[in-house]
Amino acid sequence: MRVFDFNAAIVRRPGFSVVCGLSASAGPPPSFDLIAAEHGAYVAALESAGLVVTVLPPLEPFPDSVFVEDPALVFAEAAILLRPGAPTRRDEVDALKPTLEATFPAVLALTDGFADGGDVLVTPGRVLIGLSSRTDAVGAANLQRLLAAIGRRSEVVAVPHGTLHLKSDCSLVDEETVLATDTLARSGILDGFRAIVPPDDERHACNAIRVNDTVFMRTECPRTRELLARHGVDTRCLPAREIAKIDAGLSCMSLRWHRPGKTT
Ligand code: CIR
């Protein structure tokens, strides 16, 4: 089983409040209708890749709750409830907990510090945990202990300054290859991987997701798509321009795992 072989996912529909999602820039707010359309296309793509998708209802009090990747981590053997670094996102965890308890054989929980799922990159040999403005050293150390308890090796790495999450700037393309920004590729964090580096004006392409045999990537990145095609990878483009206005990308809209006993 490869770390990107998935047959199940959990997503949450955006609420109308998503237009007030956290954003580091002072640009115009996104449109709810366009975000809902991007989310719809995303869910359809996961389904067409063979995943059974659990769609949770919107949570209006939590504008960023559509980004289910941040409050939890999921593996076949267990889910881990995290402690998001942004105060407005902390209680998203409680809202997700009953679904995870009903779905996974075990649910562990971070008790100290802060960690966002967007800072966690699962690779074949180890789980990378990025220290960022959302994930602190205490949270990362706590997460390492929980990962060890389920038999996963992990390593704590530093996310370059100015990057929201580790996975804003990198993603796994295959078992030996990552898509990464130039800064991250040069940082040493990803040593041991072959890095495909998009041109700087397509750096947002680095938040992609490998799902089974396809890399889902953002629509507006034709040159990165070409690089991936040259590498022999099948790609599928998805719109994400609107969620990008609130600092989000493709990885953050789902929790994905391989549910034992399912065939796809
Ligand atoms: C936030 O700032 O928390 C949201 N507006 C965006 C979260 C994106 N999450 C992710 O990339 N894992």
Coordinates of C-alpha atoms and ligand atoms in Angstrom, one line a residue:
M1 CA 0.0 0.0 0.0
R2 CA 1.4 3.4 -1.0
V3 CA 0.9 6.4 1.3
F4 CA -1.2 8.0 -1.4
D5 CA -3.5 5.0 -2.0
F6 CA -6.8 6.2 -0.7
N7 CA -10.4 4.8 -0.8
A8 CA -12.1 7.1 1.7
A9 CA -12.2 10.8 2.5
I10 CA -14.0 13.2 4.9
V11 CA -14.9 16.7 3.7
R12 CA -17.0 19.5 5.2
R13 CA -19.2 21.8 3.0
P14 CA -18.4 25.4 3.3
G15 CA -20.8 27.6 5.3
F16 CA -21.7 31.1 4.2
S17 CA -19.3 32.3 6.9
V18 CA -16.4 31.0 4.8
V19 CA -16.1 34.4 3.2
C20 CA -14.7 35.6 6.6
G21 CA -12.0 32.8 6.6
L22 CA -8.6 33.8 7.9
S23 CA -6.4 35.5 5.3
A24 CA -2.9 37.0 5.6
S25 CA -3.6 39.4 2.8
A26 CA -6.0 42.4 2.6
G27 CA -7.4 41.4 -0.8
P28 CA -11.1 41.2 -1.6
P29 CA -13.1 38.5 0.3
P30 CA -14.0 35.4 -1.7
S31 CA -17.4 34.6 -3.1
F32 CA -19.4 32.0 -1.3
D33 CA -20.9 30.7 -4.5
L34 CA -17.5 30.3 -6.2
I35 CA -16.0 28.5 -3.1
A36 CA -19.1 26.2 -3.1
A37 CA -18.5 25.4 -6.8
E38 CA -14.8 24.7 -6.1
H39 CA -15.7 22.5 -3.2
G40 CA -18.3 20.6 -5.4
A41 CA -15.7 20.0 -8.1
Y42 CA -13.2 18.8 -5.5
V43 CA -15.6 16.3 -4.0
A44 CA -16.6 15.0 -7.5
A45 CA -13.0 14.5 -8.4
L46 CA -12.3 12.5 -5.2
E47 CA -15.4 10.4 -6.0
S48 CA -14.3 9.8 -9.6
A49 CA -10.9 8.6 -8.2
G50 CA -12.8 5.9 -6.4
L51 CA -13.0 7.4 -2.9
V52 CA -16.1 7.1 -0.7
V53 CA -16.5 10.6 0.5
T54 CA -18.3 11.5 3.8
V55 CA -19.6 15.0 3.4
L56 CA -20.2 16.8 6.7
P57 CA -22.6 19.7 7.0
P58 CA -21.4 23.3 7.2
L59 CA -20.4 24.8 10.5
E60 CA -21.4 28.5 10.4
P61 CA -19.6 29.5 13.6
F62 CA -16.3 28.4 12.2
P63 CA -15.5 30.1 8.9
D64 CA -12.5 27.9 8.1
S65 CA -14.0 24.6 9.1
V66 CA -14.2 23.6 5.4
F67 CA -10.5 23.0 5.7
V68 CA -10.8 19.7 7.6
E69 CA -7.2 18.8 7.0
D70 CA -6.1 21.2 9.9
P71 CA -7.9 19.9 13.0
A72 CA -7.0 16.2 12.5
L73 CA -4.8 13.5 11.0
V74 CA -6.1 10.2 9.7
F75 CA -4.5 6.8 9.1
A76 CA -6.0 3.4 8.6
E77 CA -5.2 2.4 12.2
A78 CA -6.1 5.7 14.0
A79 CA -7.1 9.3 13.8
I80 CA -5.4 12.0 15.8
L81 CA -7.2 15.1 16.9
L82 CA -4.9 18.1 16.7
R83 CA -4.9 21.6 18.3
P84 CA -5.1 24.2 15.5
G85 CA -2.8 27.1 16.1
A86 CA -5.4 29.8 15.1
P87 CA -7.6 30.6 18.1
T88 CA -10.7 30.9 15.9
R89 CA -10.2 27.3 14.7
R90 CA -9.6 25.5 18.0
D91 CA -13.2 24.3 18.5
E92 CA -13.3 22.7 15.0
V93 CA -11.8 19.7 16.7
D94 CA -14.8 19.1 18.9
A95 CA -17.1 19.2 15.9
L96 CA -15.0 16.6 14.0
K97 CA -14.5 14.3 17.0
P98 CA -17.8 12.3 16.8
T99 CA -17.3 11.5 13.1
L100 CA -13.7 10.3 13.7
E101 CA -14.8 8.2 16.7
A102 CA -17.5 6.6 14.6
T103 CA -15.1 5.9 11.7
F104 CA -11.6 4.9 13.1
P105 CA -10.5 2.0 15.3
A106 CA -8.8 4.5 17.7
V107 CA -8.8 8.2 18.2
L108 CA -5.8 9.9 19.9
A109 CA -5.7 13.5 20.8
L110 CA -3.0 16.1 21.1
T111 CA -3.0 17.5 24.7
D112 CA -0.3 20.2 24.6
G113 CA 0.9 22.9 22.3
F114 CA -0.5 23.4 18.8
A115 CA -0.3 21.6 15.5
D116 CA -2.2 22.0 12.2
G117 CA -2.7 19.1 9.8
G118 CA -1.5 21.4 7.0
D119 CA 2.0 21.2 8.6
V120 CA 2.1 17.4 8.4
L121 CA 3.4 15.7 5.3
V122 CA 3.1 11.9 5.3
T123 CA 5.9 10.3 3.3
P124 CA 6.7 6.6 2.8
G125 CA 9.5 6.6 5.4
R126 CA 8.5 9.2 7.9
V127 CA 6.0 11.9 8.8
L128 CA 7.4 15.4 8.5
I129 CA 6.0 17.9 11.0
G130 CA 6.6 21.6 10.1
L131 CA 7.1 24.2 12.8
S132 CA 5.2 27.3 11.6
S133 CA 3.1 30.1 12.9
R134 CA 0.4 27.4 13.5
T135 CA 2.5 24.5 14.8
D136 CA 4.8 25.0 17.8
A137 CA 7.6 22.9 19.3
V138 CA 5.4 21.6 22.1
G139 CA 2.7 20.5 19.8
A140 CA 5.2 19.0 17.4
A141 CA 6.8 17.0 20.2
N142 CA 3.4 15.9 21.5
L143 CA 2.4 14.8 18.0
Q144 CA 5.7 12.9 17.6
R145 CA 4.8 10.8 20.7
L146 CA 1.3 10.1 19.3
L147 CA 2.7 9.1 16.0
A148 CA 5.2 6.8 17.7
A149 CA 2.4 5.2 19.6
I150 CA 0.8 4.1 16.3
G151 CA 4.2 3.0 14.8
R152 CA 5.0 6.0 12.7
R153 CA 8.4 7.6 12.6
S154 CA 8.5 11.4 12.4
E155 CA 10.8 14.3 12.1
V156 CA 10.3 18.0 13.0
V157 CA 11.4 20.5 10.4
A158 CA 11.2 24.3 10.1
V159 CA 8.8 25.8 7.7
P160 CA 10.3 28.8 5.8
H161 CA 9.2 32.2 7.3
G162 CA 6.2 33.6 5.5
T163 CA 4.8 30.2 4.6
L164 CA 1.4 29.4 6.2
H165 CA 1.9 25.6 6.4
L166 CA 4.5 23.1 5.4
K167 CA 2.2 21.7 2.7
S168 CA 1.5 25.2 1.3
D169 CA 4.9 24.8 -0.2
C170 CA 5.2 21.0 -1.0
S171 CA 3.4 17.8 -1.7
L172 CA 4.3 14.3 -2.6
V173 CA 4.2 13.4 -6.3
D174 CA 5.3 9.8 -5.9
E175 CA 7.2 7.8 -3.4
E176 CA 10.6 9.4 -4.3
T177 CA 9.5 12.8 -5.6
V178 CA 8.0 16.0 -4.2
L179 CA 6.7 19.1 -5.8
A180 CA 8.3 22.0 -3.8
T181 CA 9.0 25.7 -3.9
D182 CA 12.6 26.6 -4.6
T183 CA 13.0 27.8 -1.0
L184 CA 11.8 24.5 0.4
A185 CA 13.7 22.4 -2.1
R186 CA 16.9 24.2 -1.1
S187 CA 16.2 24.1 2.7
G188 CA 17.4 20.6 3.2
I189 CA 14.0 19.6 4.7
L190 CA 13.3 17.4 1.7
D191 CA 16.8 15.9 1.2
G192 CA 16.5 12.4 -0.1
F193 CA 13.6 13.3 -2.4
R194 CA 13.8 14.3 -6.0
A195 CA 12.2 17.8 -6.2
I196 CA 10.2 19.2 -9.0
V197 CA 10.2 23.0 -8.6
P198 CA 7.5 25.0 -10.4
P199 CA 8.4 28.4 -11.9
D200 CA 8.1 31.1 -9.2
D201 CA 4.8 32.5 -10.6
E202 CA 3.3 29.1 -10.2
R203 CA 4.6 28.4 -6.7
H204 CA 1.0 27.9 -5.5
A205 CA 1.0 24.7 -7.5
C206 CA 3.1 23.1 -4.7
N207 CA -0.1 22.5 -2.7
A208 CA -1.3 19.5 -4.8
I209 CA -2.5 16.1 -3.7
R210 CA -1.5 12.7 -5.0
V211 CA -4.6 10.5 -5.0
N212 CA -4.0 7.0 -6.2
D213 CA -2.5 7.3 -9.7
T214 CA -3.3 11.0 -10.2
V215 CA -1.9 14.3 -8.9
F216 CA -4.7 16.8 -8.3
M217 CA -3.4 20.2 -8.9
R218 CA -4.6 23.8 -9.4
T219 CA -6.0 24.8 -12.8
E220 CA -3.8 27.9 -13.3
C221 CA -0.4 26.1 -13.4
P222 CA 0.2 25.0 -17.0
R223 CA 4.0 24.9 -16.8
T224 CA 3.9 22.8 -13.6
R225 CA 1.5 20.5 -15.2
E226 CA 4.0 20.1 -18.1
L227 CA 6.8 19.4 -15.6
L228 CA 4.7 16.7 -14.0
A229 CA 3.7 15.2 -17.4
R230 CA 7.4 15.0 -18.3
H231 CA 7.9 13.1 -15.1
G232 CA 5.3 10.7 -16.3
V233 CA 2.6 11.6 -13.8
D234 CA -1.1 11.8 -14.6
T235 CA -2.6 15.1 -13.5
R236 CA -6.1 16.5 -13.0
C237 CA -6.6 20.2 -12.7
L238 CA -9.1 21.6 -10.2
P239 CA -10.2 25.2 -9.6
A240 CA -8.9 26.7 -6.3
R241 CA -8.6 30.4 -7.1
E242 CA -11.3 31.4 -4.7
I243 CA -10.2 29.4 -1.7
A244 CA -6.7 30.7 -2.3
K245 CA -8.1 34.1 -1.3
I246 CA -8.3 32.7 2.2
D247 CA -4.8 31.1 2.0
A248 CA -6.0 27.6 1.2
G249 CA -5.1 25.0 -1.4
L250 CA -6.2 21.6 -2.5
S251 CA -4.8 19.4 0.3
C252 CA -6.7 21.2 3.1
M253 CA -10.2 20.4 1.9
S254 CA -10.1 16.7 2.8
L255 CA -8.9 14.0 5.2
R256 CA -7.9 11.0 3.1
W257 CA -7.0 7.5 4.1
H258 CA -7.2 3.8 3.1
R259 CA -10.0 2.1 4.9
P260 CA -9.2 -1.5 5.4
G261 CA -11.7 -4.0 3.9
K262 CA -12.8 -1.7 1.1
T263 CA -11.8 -2.7 -2.3
T264 CA -10.9 0.5 -4.2
Ligands
CIR1 C1 -6.5 29.4 7.7 O1 -5.8 30.4 7.7 O2 -6.4 28.6 8.6 C2 -7.4 29.1 6.5 N1 -7.9 30.3 6.0 C3 -6.7 28.3 5.4 C4 -6.2 27.0 5.9 C5 -5.5 26.2 4.8 N2 -5.2 25.0 5.4 C6 -4.2 24.2 4.8 O3 -3.6 24.5 3.8 N3 -4.0 23.0 5.4

